[in-house]
Coordinates of C-alpha atoms in Angstrom, one line a residue:
X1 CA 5.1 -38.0 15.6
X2 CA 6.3 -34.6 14.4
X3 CA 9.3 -34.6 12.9
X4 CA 11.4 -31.4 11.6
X5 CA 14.4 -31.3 9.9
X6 CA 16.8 -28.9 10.9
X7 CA 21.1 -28.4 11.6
X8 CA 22.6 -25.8 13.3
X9 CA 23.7 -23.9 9.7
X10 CA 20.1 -23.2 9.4
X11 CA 19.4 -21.8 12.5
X12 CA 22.2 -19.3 12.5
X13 CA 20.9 -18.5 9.0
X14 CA 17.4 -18.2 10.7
X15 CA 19.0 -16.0 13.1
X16 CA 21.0 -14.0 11.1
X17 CA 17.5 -13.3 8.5
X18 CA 15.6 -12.0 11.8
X19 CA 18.1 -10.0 12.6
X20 CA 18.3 -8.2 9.1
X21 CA 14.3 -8.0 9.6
X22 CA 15.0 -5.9 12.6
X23 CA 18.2 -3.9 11.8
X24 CA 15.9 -3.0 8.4
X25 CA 12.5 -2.0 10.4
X26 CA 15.5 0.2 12.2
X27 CA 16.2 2.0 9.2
X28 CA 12.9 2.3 8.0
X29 CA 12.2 4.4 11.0
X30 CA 15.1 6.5 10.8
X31 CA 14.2 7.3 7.1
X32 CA 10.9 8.4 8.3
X33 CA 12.5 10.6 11.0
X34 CA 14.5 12.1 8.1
X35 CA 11.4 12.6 6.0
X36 CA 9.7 14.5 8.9
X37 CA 12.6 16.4 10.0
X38 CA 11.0 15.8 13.5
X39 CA 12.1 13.9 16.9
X40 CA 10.0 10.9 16.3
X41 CA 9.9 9.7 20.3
X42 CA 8.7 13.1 21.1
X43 CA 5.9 12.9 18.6
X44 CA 5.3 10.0 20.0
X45 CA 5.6 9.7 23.7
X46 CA 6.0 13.1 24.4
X47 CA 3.2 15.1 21.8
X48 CA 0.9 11.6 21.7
X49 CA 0.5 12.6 18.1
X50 CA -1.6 10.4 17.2
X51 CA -1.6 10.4 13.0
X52 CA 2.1 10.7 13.5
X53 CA 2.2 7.3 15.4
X54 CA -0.2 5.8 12.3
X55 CA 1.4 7.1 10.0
X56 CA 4.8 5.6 11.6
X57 CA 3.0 2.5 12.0
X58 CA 1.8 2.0 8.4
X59 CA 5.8 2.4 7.5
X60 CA 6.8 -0.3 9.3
X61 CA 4.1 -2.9 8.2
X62 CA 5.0 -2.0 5.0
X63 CA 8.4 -2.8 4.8
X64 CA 7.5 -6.3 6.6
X65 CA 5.0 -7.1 3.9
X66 CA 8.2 -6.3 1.1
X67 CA 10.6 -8.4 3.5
X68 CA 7.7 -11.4 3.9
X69 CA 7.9 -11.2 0.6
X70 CA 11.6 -11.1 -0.2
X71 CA 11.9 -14.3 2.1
X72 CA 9.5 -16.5 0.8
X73 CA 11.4 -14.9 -2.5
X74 CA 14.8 -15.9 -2.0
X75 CA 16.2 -18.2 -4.6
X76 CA 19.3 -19.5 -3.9
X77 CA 20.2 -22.5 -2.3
X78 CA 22.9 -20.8 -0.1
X79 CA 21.8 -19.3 2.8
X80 CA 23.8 -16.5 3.0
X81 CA 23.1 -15.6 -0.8
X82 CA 19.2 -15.7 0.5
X83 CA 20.1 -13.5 3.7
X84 CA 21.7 -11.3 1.4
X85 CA 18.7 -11.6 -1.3
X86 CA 16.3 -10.4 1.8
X87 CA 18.6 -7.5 2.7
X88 CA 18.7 -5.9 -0.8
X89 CA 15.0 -6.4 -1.5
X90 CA 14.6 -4.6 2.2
X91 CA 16.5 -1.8 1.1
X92 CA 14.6 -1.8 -1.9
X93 CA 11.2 -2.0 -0.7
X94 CA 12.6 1.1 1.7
X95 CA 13.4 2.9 -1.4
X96 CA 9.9 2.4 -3.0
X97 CA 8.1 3.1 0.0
X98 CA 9.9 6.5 0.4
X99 CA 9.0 7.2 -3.4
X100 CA 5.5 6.3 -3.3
X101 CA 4.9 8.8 -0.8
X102 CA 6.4 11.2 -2.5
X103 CA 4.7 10.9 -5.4
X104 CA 1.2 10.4 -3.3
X105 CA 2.3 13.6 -1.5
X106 CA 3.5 15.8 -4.8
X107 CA 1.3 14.1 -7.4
X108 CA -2.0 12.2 -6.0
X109 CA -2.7 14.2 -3.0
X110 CA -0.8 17.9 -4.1
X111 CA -3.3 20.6 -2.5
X112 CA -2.1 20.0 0.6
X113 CA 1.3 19.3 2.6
X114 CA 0.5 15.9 4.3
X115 CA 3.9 16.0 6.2
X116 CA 2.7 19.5 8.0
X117 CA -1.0 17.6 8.4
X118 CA 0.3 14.9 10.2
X119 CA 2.9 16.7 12.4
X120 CA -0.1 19.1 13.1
X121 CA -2.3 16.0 14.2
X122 CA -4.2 15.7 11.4
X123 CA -6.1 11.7 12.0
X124 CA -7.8 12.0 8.5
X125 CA -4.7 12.4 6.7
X126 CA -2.4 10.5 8.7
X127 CA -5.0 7.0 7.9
X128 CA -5.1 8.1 4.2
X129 CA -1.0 8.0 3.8
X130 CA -0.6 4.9 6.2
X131 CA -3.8 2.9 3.3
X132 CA -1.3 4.3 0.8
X133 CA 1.8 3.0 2.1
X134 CA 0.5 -0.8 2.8
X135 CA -1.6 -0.6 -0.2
X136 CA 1.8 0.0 -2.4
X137 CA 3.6 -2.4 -0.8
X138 CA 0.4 -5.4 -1.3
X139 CA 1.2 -4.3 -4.5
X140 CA 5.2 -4.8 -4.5
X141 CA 4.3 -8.3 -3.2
X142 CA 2.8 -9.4 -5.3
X143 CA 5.1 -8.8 -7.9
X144 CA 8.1 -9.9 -6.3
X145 CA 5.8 -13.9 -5.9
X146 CA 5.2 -13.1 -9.7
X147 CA 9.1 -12.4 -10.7
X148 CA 11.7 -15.3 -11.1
X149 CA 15.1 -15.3 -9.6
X150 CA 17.2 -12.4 -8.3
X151 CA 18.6 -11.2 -11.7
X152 CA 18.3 -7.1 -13.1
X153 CA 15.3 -8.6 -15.1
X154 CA 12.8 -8.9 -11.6
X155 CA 14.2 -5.7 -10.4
X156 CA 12.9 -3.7 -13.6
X157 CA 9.5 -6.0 -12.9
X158 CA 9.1 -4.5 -9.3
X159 CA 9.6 -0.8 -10.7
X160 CA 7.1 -1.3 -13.7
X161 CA 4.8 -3.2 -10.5
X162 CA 5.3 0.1 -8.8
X163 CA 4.4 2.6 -11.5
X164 CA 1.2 0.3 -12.0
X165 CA 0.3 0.8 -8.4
X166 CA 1.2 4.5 -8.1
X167 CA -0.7 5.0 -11.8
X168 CA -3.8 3.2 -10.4
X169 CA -4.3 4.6 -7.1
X170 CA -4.0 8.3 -8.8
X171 CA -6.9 7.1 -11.1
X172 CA -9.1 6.1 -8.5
X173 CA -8.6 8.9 -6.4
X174 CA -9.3 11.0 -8.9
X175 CA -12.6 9.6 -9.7
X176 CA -13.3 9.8 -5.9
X177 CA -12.6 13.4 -6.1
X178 CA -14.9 13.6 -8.9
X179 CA -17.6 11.8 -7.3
X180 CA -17.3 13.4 -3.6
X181 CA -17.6 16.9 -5.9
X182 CA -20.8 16.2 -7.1
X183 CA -22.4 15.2 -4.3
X184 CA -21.3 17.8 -2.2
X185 CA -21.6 21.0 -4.4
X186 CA -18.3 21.1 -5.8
X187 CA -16.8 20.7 -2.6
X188 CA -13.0 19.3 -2.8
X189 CA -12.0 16.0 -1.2
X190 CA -8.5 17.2 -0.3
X191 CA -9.9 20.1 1.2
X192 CA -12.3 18.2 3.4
X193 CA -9.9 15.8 4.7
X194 CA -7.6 18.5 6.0
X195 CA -10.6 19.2 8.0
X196 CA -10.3 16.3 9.6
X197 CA -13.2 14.4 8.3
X198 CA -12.0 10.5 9.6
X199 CA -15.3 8.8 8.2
X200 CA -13.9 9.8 4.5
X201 CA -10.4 8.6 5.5
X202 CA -11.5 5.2 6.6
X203 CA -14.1 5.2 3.0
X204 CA -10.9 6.5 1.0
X205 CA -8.6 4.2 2.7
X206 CA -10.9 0.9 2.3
X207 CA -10.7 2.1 -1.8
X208 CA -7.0 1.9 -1.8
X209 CA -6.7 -1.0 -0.3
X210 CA -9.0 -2.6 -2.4
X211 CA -6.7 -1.3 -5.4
X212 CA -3.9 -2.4 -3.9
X213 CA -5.5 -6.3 -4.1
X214 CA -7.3 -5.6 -7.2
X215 CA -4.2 -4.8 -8.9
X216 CA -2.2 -7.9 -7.0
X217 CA -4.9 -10.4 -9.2
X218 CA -3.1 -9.6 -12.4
X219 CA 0.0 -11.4 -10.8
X220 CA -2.2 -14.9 -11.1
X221 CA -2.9 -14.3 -14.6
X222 CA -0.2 -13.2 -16.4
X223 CA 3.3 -14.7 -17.1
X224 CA 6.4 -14.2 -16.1
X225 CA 8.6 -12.8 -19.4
X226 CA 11.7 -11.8 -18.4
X227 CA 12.6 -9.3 -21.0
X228 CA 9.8 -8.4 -22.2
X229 CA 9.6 -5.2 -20.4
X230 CA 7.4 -3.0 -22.3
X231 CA 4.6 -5.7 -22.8
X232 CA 4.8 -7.0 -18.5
X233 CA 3.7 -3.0 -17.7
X234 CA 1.3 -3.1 -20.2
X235 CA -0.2 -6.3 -19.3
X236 CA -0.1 -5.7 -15.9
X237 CA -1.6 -2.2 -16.0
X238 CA -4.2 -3.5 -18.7
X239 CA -5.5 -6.5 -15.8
X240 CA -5.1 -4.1 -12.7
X241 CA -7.3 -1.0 -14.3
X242 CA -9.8 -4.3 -15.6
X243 CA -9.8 -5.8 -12.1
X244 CA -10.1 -2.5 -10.4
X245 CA -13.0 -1.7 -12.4
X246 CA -14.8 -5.1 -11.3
X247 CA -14.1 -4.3 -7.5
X248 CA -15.3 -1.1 -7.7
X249 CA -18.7 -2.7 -9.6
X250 CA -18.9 -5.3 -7.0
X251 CA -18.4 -3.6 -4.1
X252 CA -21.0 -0.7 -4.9
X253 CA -23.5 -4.1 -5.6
X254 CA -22.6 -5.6 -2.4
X255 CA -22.5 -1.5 -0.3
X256 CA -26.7 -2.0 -1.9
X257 CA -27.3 -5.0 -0.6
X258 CA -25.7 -5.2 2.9
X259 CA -26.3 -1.2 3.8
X260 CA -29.7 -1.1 2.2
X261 CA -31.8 1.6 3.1
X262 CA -28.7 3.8 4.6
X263 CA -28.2 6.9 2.7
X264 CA -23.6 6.2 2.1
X265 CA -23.4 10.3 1.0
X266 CA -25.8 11.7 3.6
X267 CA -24.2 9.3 6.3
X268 CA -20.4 9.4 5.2
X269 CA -20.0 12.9 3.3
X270 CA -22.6 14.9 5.8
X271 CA -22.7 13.5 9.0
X272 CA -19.3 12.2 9.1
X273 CA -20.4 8.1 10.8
X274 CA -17.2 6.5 10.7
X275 CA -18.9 3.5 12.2
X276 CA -20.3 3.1 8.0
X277 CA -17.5 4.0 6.5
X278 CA -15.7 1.1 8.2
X279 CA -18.7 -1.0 7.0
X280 CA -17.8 0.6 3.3
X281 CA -13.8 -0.5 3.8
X282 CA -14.6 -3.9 4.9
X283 CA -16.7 -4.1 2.1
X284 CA -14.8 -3.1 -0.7
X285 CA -11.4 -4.8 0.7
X286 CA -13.4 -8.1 1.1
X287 CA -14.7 -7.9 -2.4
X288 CA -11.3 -7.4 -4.0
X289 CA -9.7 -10.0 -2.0
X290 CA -12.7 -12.6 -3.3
X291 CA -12.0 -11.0 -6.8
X292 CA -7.9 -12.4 -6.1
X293 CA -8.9 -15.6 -4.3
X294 CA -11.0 -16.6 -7.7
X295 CA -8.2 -16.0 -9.9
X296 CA -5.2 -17.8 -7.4

């Protein structure tokens, strides 16, 4: 017989927790209208902009990956203090969001202006930002599982999570770039996705992703030091560039073997088959999620 503890304290604590998941998911839409300086229901409903609508979308599953996290987070036995603990990590994980694509707009991505891309309808780079956006907040996660308690000392752990995940990302983008270059005559990467080339978007979007759980393995191996600020970031970014290195191996051995005889540059780079670049995201993601489930 199923049995489940409950009292009506918890409930309304249950309630009130939804109902900060909500009022947050609210602000996290308004601080994306503010980013865009556009009517986001007319993008929507009225322009069907489509990479606005993913790009909206990737926002909001962000934040509920951070606030997933900030409740299975929440330390105190006091259910208000834990309502409260979910708000401010909510807020938080708002903030970070906000400055990731900033810095993925001004520092990673800085030949083009992806806010004018994706008003103007641009697919390609409205999937790139929305990989970005989960794959930081993946990330986030799993620092906020690794952290103890709700002191200033987990906060500075989430930022130096955060500066490991925007520092990665930039270096594997950057080796993309370098790569897409020389096998298409110097041609830039940046250039060809405000082209609109989707197939690349998907292949560049299955790479972040598989940083972002690359990166969220070094969370099962290292420990927790509260104060030792300087040595967590260098740990962390020492495991995640070490992990991201073995994805990347294993996913180009496991691209060989499952996509055998299938030409990835002539097929992706030329001819623009999205249906192989999703093979090449499913690939790589399911690799580096493997890579963490071997660790856990």
């Amino acid at each position: 017989m199923l049995t489940l503890s409950y009292s009506p304290q918890m409930l309304a604590y249950f309630s009130l927790d939804i109902l900060i998941a909500l009022v947050l998911l609210i602000i996290m839409r308004w601080v994306y209208t503010l980013w865009t300086q556009v009517d986001s229901t007319d993008e929507l409903s009225g322009k069907d902009n489509f990479a606005f609508g993913v790009s909206v979308a990737s926002s909001l599953l962000a934040l509920s990956i951070v606030i997933w996290s900030a409740a299975e987070q929440a330390s105190s036995d006091d259910y208000l203090t834990q309502s409260m603990q979910m708000f401010i990590y909510g807020i938080g994980g708002i903030i970070l969001i906000k400055i990731g694509r900033w810095a993925h707009d001004k520092v990673i991505l800085k030949r083009f202006n992806k806010r004018q891309q994706i008003l103007e309808g641009n697919v390609s780079i409205g999937l790139v930002d929305g990989a970005n956006t989960i794959a930081t907040a993946i990330i986030v996660r799993s620092v906020m599982l690794w952290t103890e308690g709700f002191t200033i000392y987990s906060g500075i752990a989430v930022l130096s999570g955060f500066f490991v995940a925007q520092t990665v990302m930039l270096v594997i983008t950057r080796l993309m770039e370098r790569r897409f270059a020389q096998d298409n005559q110097d041609d830039s990467m940046q250039d060809v996705l405000v082209r609109g080339q989707v197939a690349l978007a998907v292949q560049h979007g299955g790479n972040l992703l598989g940083v972002a759980f690359a990166v969220s393995a070094a969370s099962k191996l290292l420990v927790y030091y509260p104060q030792a600020y300087i040595s967590n970031l260098i740990n962390w970014l020492f495991i995640a560039l070490l992990f991201t290195l073995l994805t990347i191996v294993l996913g180009w051995l496991a691209k060989k073997v499952v996509l055998k005889g299938i030409d990835l540059v002539r097929e992706v780079d030329h001819q623009h088959n999205v249906g192989v670049a999703s093979i090449e995201m499913a690939l790589t993601v399911g690799v580096a999620m493997l890579v963490l489930g071997l660790v856990s």
